[in-house]
Amino acid sequence: MKILIAYYSHSANTKKLAEIIAKVLKSEFQNVKIDFFYTEPEKPYSSNYNKVLEESKRDIKNNHKPKLKNNIASIDDYDVIFIGSPNWWNTMASPVGSFISSFDFSNKIIMPFCTHGGGGAGIIRTDIEKLTKSKQVGKILSVYGNTSSINNSESEIEKWIKNIKINVK
Ligand SMILES: Cc1cc2nc3c(=O)[nH]c(=O)nc-3n(C[C@H](O)[C@H](O)[C@H](O)COP(=O)(O)O)c2cc1C
């Protein structure tokens, strides 16, 4: 099984969750091959909290998909694609939208995941469904964005990925 874990992460919470997901996948499935792709925008969002709030709000409001610094060549070989994002204003961060918009995901099995600051997954899963046009989007894994919640998410991840195809609607 070939898996892609594509994610954006501004302050490393979603990155950490992506790494734990990969670790659990390796222990649950034999012969799994995992690639990561970080959807890094060409122009980074500010590291200043108030500024990134403004910048992200503007991009989401305008449905702006920032140009990515680089992209992968193809998604054809992947059996399952995990898509991760921080919850930004109740939806996914715009660079994740940029990535989704650059390929045809309509026949792909997608496992969405996010970290958040108390608002849960918001409408991230719905927006991923809309943008990918995939009928095979699994339940969203949503983890509170602090170190202990993320480090303690392994058993939740195990349950979430156990039956990837069963979870998929
Ligand atoms: C621009 C911005 C908008 C955010 N909007 C929300 C939100 O609407 N709801 C929520 O629960 N958390 C929100 N958060 C908190 C993040 O989702 C949370 O800190 C997350 O774990 C960050 O992940 P990251 O470290 O991978 O960037 C927001 C954070 C930022 C920077």
mmCIF file of N, CA and C in Angstrom, residues 29 80 82 109-112 125 129 135-141 156-169:
data_model
loop_
_atom_site.group_PDB
_atom_site.id
_atom_site.type_symbol
_atom_site.label_atom_id
_atom_site.label_comp_id
_atom_site.label_asym_id
_atom_site.label_seq_id
_atom_site.Cartn_x
_atom_site.Cartn_y
_atom_site.Cartn_z
ATOM 1 N N PHE A 29 0.082 -1.605 9.327
ATOM 2 C CA PHE A 29 0.058 -2.217 7.991
ATOM 3 C C PHE A 29 1.459 -2.673 7.586
ATOM 4 N N VAL A 80 -4.073 5.619 -0.807
ATOM 5 C CA VAL A 80 -4.811 6.449 0.150
ATOM 6 C C VAL A 80 -4.031 7.755 0.327
ATOM 7 N N PHE A 82 -3.782 10.985 2.832
ATOM 8 C CA PHE A 82 -4.134 11.659 4.072
ATOM 9 C C PHE A 82 -3.910 13.156 3.846
ATOM 10 N N ILE A 109 -9.196 7.690 -2.300
ATOM 11 C CA ILE A 109 -9.613 7.498 -0.905
ATOM 12 C C ILE A 109 -8.844 8.534 -0.085
ATOM 13 N N ILE A 110 -9.592 9.330 0.643
ATOM 14 C CA ILE A 110 -8.975 10.434 1.387
ATOM 15 C C ILE A 110 -9.273 10.308 2.873
ATOM 16 N N MET A 111 -8.241 10.480 3.678
ATOM 17 C CA MET A 111 -8.401 10.472 5.132
ATOM 18 C C MET A 111 -8.007 11.858 5.654
ATOM 19 N N PRO A 112 -9.009 12.664 6.031
ATOM 20 C CA PRO A 112 -8.681 14.025 6.481
ATOM 21 C C PRO A 112 -8.327 14.072 7.975
ATOM 22 N N ARG A 125 -13.850 18.841 6.851
ATOM 23 C CA ARG A 125 -14.155 17.636 6.078
ATOM 24 C C ARG A 125 -15.081 17.955 4.897
ATOM 25 N N GLU A 129 -14.303 17.484 0.974
ATOM 26 C CA GLU A 129 -15.199 16.734 0.072
ATOM 27 C C GLU A 129 -15.560 17.573 -1.155
ATOM 28 N N LYS A 135 -15.968 10.789 -3.410
ATOM 29 C CA LYS A 135 -17.064 10.199 -2.633
ATOM 30 C C LYS A 135 -16.492 9.280 -1.555
ATOM 31 N N GLN A 136 -15.157 9.277 -1.464
ATOM 32 C CA GLN A 136 -14.493 8.361 -0.543
ATOM 33 C C GLN A 136 -13.642 9.120 0.475
ATOM 34 N N VAL A 137 -14.294 10.083 1.109
ATOM 35 C CA VAL A 137 -13.600 10.841 2.153
ATOM 36 C C VAL A 137 -13.966 10.238 3.506
ATOM 37 N N GLY A 138 -12.962 9.784 4.226
ATOM 38 C CA GLY A 138 -13.191 9.144 5.530
ATOM 39 C C GLY A 138 -13.596 10.141 6.597
ATOM 40 N N LYS A 139 -13.823 9.599 7.792
ATOM 41 C CA LYS A 139 -14.104 10.466 8.946
ATOM 42 C C LYS A 139 -12.894 11.350 9.180
ATOM 43 N N ILE A 140 -13.126 12.522 9.736
ATOM 44 C CA ILE A 140 -11.971 13.380 10.021
ATOM 45 C C ILE A 140 -11.443 13.106 11.431
ATOM 46 N N LEU A 141 -10.125 12.997 11.525
ATOM 47 C CA LEU A 141 -9.471 12.904 12.831
ATOM 48 C C LEU A 141 -9.158 14.329 13.268
ATOM 49 N N GLU A 156 -6.315 6.831 19.438
ATOM 50 C CA GLU A 156 -7.393 7.384 18.599
ATOM 51 C C GLU A 156 -7.066 7.181 17.113
ATOM 52 N N ILE A 157 -5.794 7.372 16.779
ATOM 53 C CA ILE A 157 -5.364 7.185 15.388
ATOM 54 C C ILE A 157 -5.526 5.715 14.987
ATOM 55 N N GLU A 158 -5.151 4.818 15.914
ATOM 56 C CA GLU A 158 -5.296 3.373 15.625
ATOM 57 C C GLU A 158 -6.736 3.053 15.273
ATOM 58 N N LYS A 159 -7.669 3.558 16.063
ATOM 59 C CA LYS A 159 -9.106 3.306 15.802
ATOM 60 C C LYS A 159 -9.510 3.912 14.460
ATOM 61 N N TRP A 160 -9.046 5.093 14.225
ATOM 62 C CA TRP A 160 -9.421 5.845 13.010
ATOM 63 C C TRP A 160 -8.953 5.139 11.740
ATOM 64 N N ILE A 161 -7.725 4.614 11.787
ATOM 65 C CA ILE A 161 -7.199 4.016 10.546
ATOM 66 C C ILE A 161 -7.460 2.529 10.421
ATOM 67 N N LYS A 162 -7.954 1.917 11.491
ATOM 68 C CA LYS A 162 -8.083 0.456 11.504
ATOM 69 C C LYS A 162 -8.774 -0.070 10.248
ATOM 70 N N ASN A 163 -9.871 0.548 9.937
ATOM 71 C CA ASN A 163 -10.630 0.086 8.773
ATOM 72 C C ASN A 163 -10.793 1.242 7.797
ATOM 73 N N ILE A 164 -9.708 1.601 7.197
ATOM 74 C CA ILE A 164 -9.741 2.775 6.313
ATOM 75 C C ILE A 164 -10.925 2.695 5.347
ATOM 76 N N LYS A 165 -11.108 1.534 4.744
ATOM 77 C CA LYS A 165 -12.171 1.419 3.738
ATOM 78 C C LYS A 165 -13.552 1.410 4.363
ATOM 79 N N ILE A 166 -13.629 0.887 5.608
ATOM 80 C CA ILE A 166 -14.919 0.871 6.292
ATOM 81 C C ILE A 166 -15.282 2.287 6.738
ATOM 82 N N ASN A 167 -14.266 3.018 7.173
ATOM 83 C CA ASN A 167 -14.510 4.399 7.586
ATOM 84 C C ASN A 167 -14.957 5.264 6.409
ATOM 85 N N VAL A 168 -14.494 4.847 5.251
ATOM 86 C CA VAL A 168 -14.799 5.634 4.072
ATOM 87 C C VAL A 168 -16.254 5.426 3.684
ATOM 88 N N LYS A 169 -16.951 6.513 3.505
ATOM 89 C CA LYS A 169 -18.374 6.415 3.165
ATOM 90 C C LYS A 169 -18.549 6.032 1.709
#
